Amino acid sequence: MLCFWEQPRFSRKPFSAFGYELFLREGEPGKWRVPNDFSQFSAQQIIDLLGTV
């Protein structure tokens, strides 16, 4: 299972959120990890996943 985890980005002055970073993670039973080979995922898989964020 693939998932994007999001993390807000903040500006310093004024301190406020201005966007997000997305981190792709691959799920295994009981844990999430960074994929070893990102080329194993098709462009369509990434597009579909971005549609759920």
mmCIF file of N, CA and C in Angstrom:
data_model
loop_
_atom_site.group_PDB
_atom_site.id
_atom_site.type_symbol
_atom_site.label_atom_id
_atom_site.label_comp_id
_atom_site.label_asym_id
_atom_site.label_seq_id
_atom_site.Cartn_x
_atom_site.Cartn_y
_atom_site.Cartn_z
ATOM 1 N N MET A 1 0.841 -1.173 0.000
ATOM 2 C CA MET A 1 0.000 0.000 0.000
ATOM 3 C C MET A 1 0.893 1.245 0.000
ATOM 4 N N LEU A 2 0.529 2.205 -0.814
ATOM 5 C CA LEU A 2 1.261 3.472 -0.890
ATOM 6 C C LEU A 2 0.481 4.566 -0.193
ATOM 7 N N CYS A 3 1.214 5.507 0.370
ATOM 8 C CA CYS A 3 0.585 6.624 1.055
ATOM 9 C C CYS A 3 1.493 7.840 0.972
ATOM 10 N N PHE A 4 0.893 9.016 0.842
ATOM 11 C CA PHE A 4 1.639 10.257 0.975
ATOM 12 C C PHE A 4 1.438 10.777 2.382
ATOM 13 N N TRP A 5 2.520 11.107 3.053
ATOM 14 C CA TRP A 5 2.449 11.780 4.344
ATOM 15 C C TRP A 5 2.770 13.227 4.072
ATOM 16 N N GLU A 6 2.017 14.106 4.677
ATOM 17 C CA GLU A 6 2.244 15.527 4.431
ATOM 18 C C GLU A 6 2.823 16.204 5.664
ATOM 19 N N GLN A 7 3.646 17.193 5.389
ATOM 20 C CA GLN A 7 4.278 17.974 6.449
ATOM 21 C C GLN A 7 4.185 19.438 6.062
ATOM 22 N N PRO A 8 3.634 20.273 6.933
ATOM 23 C CA PRO A 8 3.522 21.695 6.580
ATOM 24 C C PRO A 8 4.881 22.374 6.499
ATOM 25 N N ARG A 9 4.974 23.341 5.616
ATOM 26 C CA ARG A 9 6.169 24.191 5.498
ATOM 27 C C ARG A 9 5.803 25.545 6.097
ATOM 28 N N PHE A 10 6.726 26.129 6.838
ATOM 29 C CA PHE A 10 6.456 27.395 7.508
ATOM 30 C C PHE A 10 7.456 28.460 7.074
ATOM 31 N N SER A 11 6.966 29.691 6.965
ATOM 32 C CA SER A 11 7.849 30.821 6.722
ATOM 33 C C SER A 11 8.336 31.336 8.072
ATOM 34 N N ARG A 12 9.448 32.059 8.059
ATOM 35 C CA ARG A 12 9.998 32.572 9.309
ATOM 36 C C ARG A 12 9.325 33.861 9.754
ATOM 37 N N LYS A 13 9.148 34.790 8.832
ATOM 38 C CA LYS A 13 8.541 36.085 9.184
ATOM 39 C C LYS A 13 7.510 36.446 8.138
ATOM 40 N N PRO A 14 6.262 36.487 8.429
ATOM 41 C CA PRO A 14 5.633 36.053 9.676
ATOM 42 C C PRO A 14 5.584 34.530 9.715
ATOM 43 N N PHE A 15 5.600 33.965 10.894
ATOM 44 C CA PHE A 15 5.571 32.515 11.062
ATOM 45 C C PHE A 15 4.182 32.008 10.673
ATOM 46 N N SER A 16 4.109 31.394 9.500
ATOM 47 C CA SER A 16 2.826 30.864 9.033
ATOM 48 C C SER A 16 3.073 29.763 8.008
ATOM 49 N N ALA A 17 2.112 28.852 7.939
ATOM 50 C CA ALA A 17 2.204 27.759 6.968
ATOM 51 C C ALA A 17 1.983 28.311 5.571
ATOM 52 N N PHE A 18 2.817 27.893 4.613
ATOM 53 C CA PHE A 18 2.650 28.369 3.240
ATOM 54 C C PHE A 18 2.575 27.241 2.231
ATOM 55 N N GLY A 19 2.645 26.024 2.656
ATOM 56 C CA GLY A 19 2.559 24.894 1.746
ATOM 57 C C GLY A 19 2.856 23.594 2.474
ATOM 58 N N TYR A 20 2.968 22.518 1.715
ATOM 59 C CA TYR A 20 3.210 21.203 2.294
ATOM 60 C C TYR A 20 4.263 20.451 1.493
ATOM 61 N N GLU A 21 5.018 19.625 2.179
ATOM 62 C CA GLU A 21 5.897 18.654 1.545
ATOM 63 C C GLU A 21 5.169 17.322 1.590
ATOM 64 N N LEU A 22 5.293 16.546 0.555
ATOM 65 C CA LEU A 22 4.686 15.216 0.532
ATOM 66 C C LEU A 22 5.784 14.162 0.528
ATOM 67 N N PHE A 23 5.632 13.168 1.383
ATOM 68 C CA PHE A 23 6.592 12.079 1.483
ATOM 69 C C PHE A 23 5.893 10.778 1.122
ATOM 70 N N LEU A 24 6.424 10.070 0.150
ATOM 71 C CA LEU A 24 5.844 8.802 -0.280
ATOM 72 C C LEU A 24 6.341 7.693 0.632
ATOM 73 N N ARG A 25 5.414 6.906 1.159
ATOM 74 C CA ARG A 25 5.752 5.787 2.034
ATOM 75 C C ARG A 25 5.021 4.542 1.548
ATOM 76 N N GLU A 26 5.660 3.414 1.769
ATOM 77 C CA GLU A 26 5.105 2.123 1.386
ATOM 78 C C GLU A 26 4.770 1.357 2.663
ATOM 79 N N GLY A 27 3.547 0.847 2.728
ATOM 80 C CA GLY A 27 3.100 0.163 3.929
ATOM 81 C C GLY A 27 3.381 -1.329 3.902
ATOM 82 N N GLU A 28 3.809 -1.808 5.042
ATOM 83 C CA GLU A 28 3.964 -3.238 5.294
ATOM 84 C C GLU A 28 3.213 -3.516 6.588
ATOM 85 N N PRO A 29 2.900 -4.745 6.869
ATOM 86 C CA PRO A 29 2.189 -5.027 8.116
ATOM 87 C C PRO A 29 2.942 -4.461 9.327
ATOM 88 N N GLY A 30 2.302 -3.501 10.010
ATOM 89 C CA GLY A 30 2.864 -2.950 11.228
ATOM 90 C C GLY A 30 3.870 -1.825 11.073
ATOM 91 N N LYS A 31 4.192 -1.411 9.824
ATOM 92 C CA LYS A 31 5.143 -0.310 9.674
ATOM 93 C C LYS A 31 5.042 0.337 8.296
ATOM 94 N N TRP A 32 5.579 1.553 8.223
ATOM 95 C CA TRP A 32 5.693 2.289 6.970
ATOM 96 C C TRP A 32 7.166 2.511 6.699
ATOM 97 N N ARG A 33 7.559 2.488 5.432
ATOM 98 C CA ARG A 33 8.966 2.695 5.105
ATOM 99 C C ARG A 33 9.094 3.444 3.785
ATOM 100 N N VAL A 34 10.274 4.003 3.570
ATOM 101 C CA VAL A 34 10.580 4.659 2.303
ATOM 102 C C VAL A 34 10.834 3.556 1.274
ATOM 103 N N PRO A 35 10.209 3.629 0.116
ATOM 104 C CA PRO A 35 10.443 2.601 -0.904
ATOM 105 C C PRO A 35 11.920 2.562 -1.326
ATOM 106 N N ASN A 36 12.431 1.371 -1.550
ATOM 107 C CA ASN A 36 13.810 1.211 -2.011
ATOM 108 C C ASN A 36 13.969 1.632 -3.465
ATOM 109 N N ASP A 37 12.939 1.399 -4.266
ATOM 110 C CA ASP A 37 13.008 1.679 -5.701
ATOM 111 C C ASP A 37 11.735 2.393 -6.140
ATOM 112 N N PHE A 38 11.833 3.707 -6.325
ATOM 113 C CA PHE A 38 10.657 4.483 -6.706
ATOM 114 C C PHE A 38 10.198 4.171 -8.131
ATOM 115 N N SER A 39 11.057 3.600 -8.938
ATOM 116 C CA SER A 39 10.680 3.292 -10.319
ATOM 117 C C SER A 39 9.709 2.119 -10.403
ATOM 118 N N GLN A 40 9.484 1.439 -9.289
ATOM 119 C CA GLN A 40 8.532 0.323 -9.298
ATOM 120 C C GLN A 40 7.076 0.803 -9.398
ATOM 121 N N PHE A 41 6.862 2.095 -9.181
ATOM 122 C CA PHE A 41 5.518 2.651 -9.233
ATOM 123 C C PHE A 41 5.315 3.360 -10.564
ATOM 124 N N SER A 42 4.165 3.121 -11.153
ATOM 125 C CA SER A 42 3.865 3.780 -12.424
ATOM 126 C C SER A 42 3.436 5.223 -12.165
ATOM 127 N N ALA A 43 3.549 6.027 -13.200
ATOM 128 C CA ALA A 43 3.101 7.418 -13.097
ATOM 129 C C ALA A 43 1.619 7.468 -12.752
ATOM 130 N N GLN A 44 0.847 6.552 -13.295
ATOM 131 C CA GLN A 44 -0.597 6.540 -13.022
ATOM 132 C C GLN A 44 -0.880 6.236 -11.555
ATOM 133 N N GLN A 45 -0.097 5.368 -10.926
ATOM 134 C CA GLN A 45 -0.275 5.090 -9.496
ATOM 135 C C GLN A 45 -0.058 6.355 -8.671
ATOM 136 N N ILE A 46 0.961 7.123 -9.005
ATOM 137 C CA ILE A 46 1.259 8.354 -8.280
ATOM 138 C C ILE A 46 0.157 9.381 -8.512
ATOM 139 N N ILE A 47 -0.310 9.503 -9.746
ATOM 140 C CA ILE A 47 -1.395 10.434 -10.070
ATOM 141 C C ILE A 47 -2.642 10.082 -9.294
ATOM 142 N N ASP A 48 -2.994 8.806 -9.272
ATOM 143 C CA ASP A 48 -4.182 8.361 -8.538
ATOM 144 C C ASP A 48 -4.040 8.644 -7.050
ATOM 145 N N LEU A 49 -2.865 8.416 -6.516
ATOM 146 C CA LEU A 49 -2.616 8.647 -5.099
ATOM 147 C C LEU A 49 -2.697 10.133 -4.763
ATOM 148 N N LEU A 50 -2.174 10.987 -5.633
ATOM 149 C CA LEU A 50 -2.258 12.436 -5.406
ATOM 150 C C LEU A 50 -3.698 12.934 -5.406
ATOM 151 N N GLY A 51 -4.555 12.246 -6.131
ATOM 152 C CA GLY A 51 -5.971 12.616 -6.163
ATOM 153 C C GLY A 51 -6.681 12.376 -4.847
ATOM 154 N N THR A 52 -6.068 11.610 -3.945
ATOM 155 C CA THR A 52 -6.688 11.320 -2.653
ATOM 156 C C THR A 52 -6.143 12.199 -1.536
ATOM 157 N N VAL A 53 -5.121 13.010 -1.830
ATOM 158 C CA VAL A 53 -4.498 13.847 -0.795
ATOM 159 C C VAL A 53 -5.355 15.063 -0.534
#
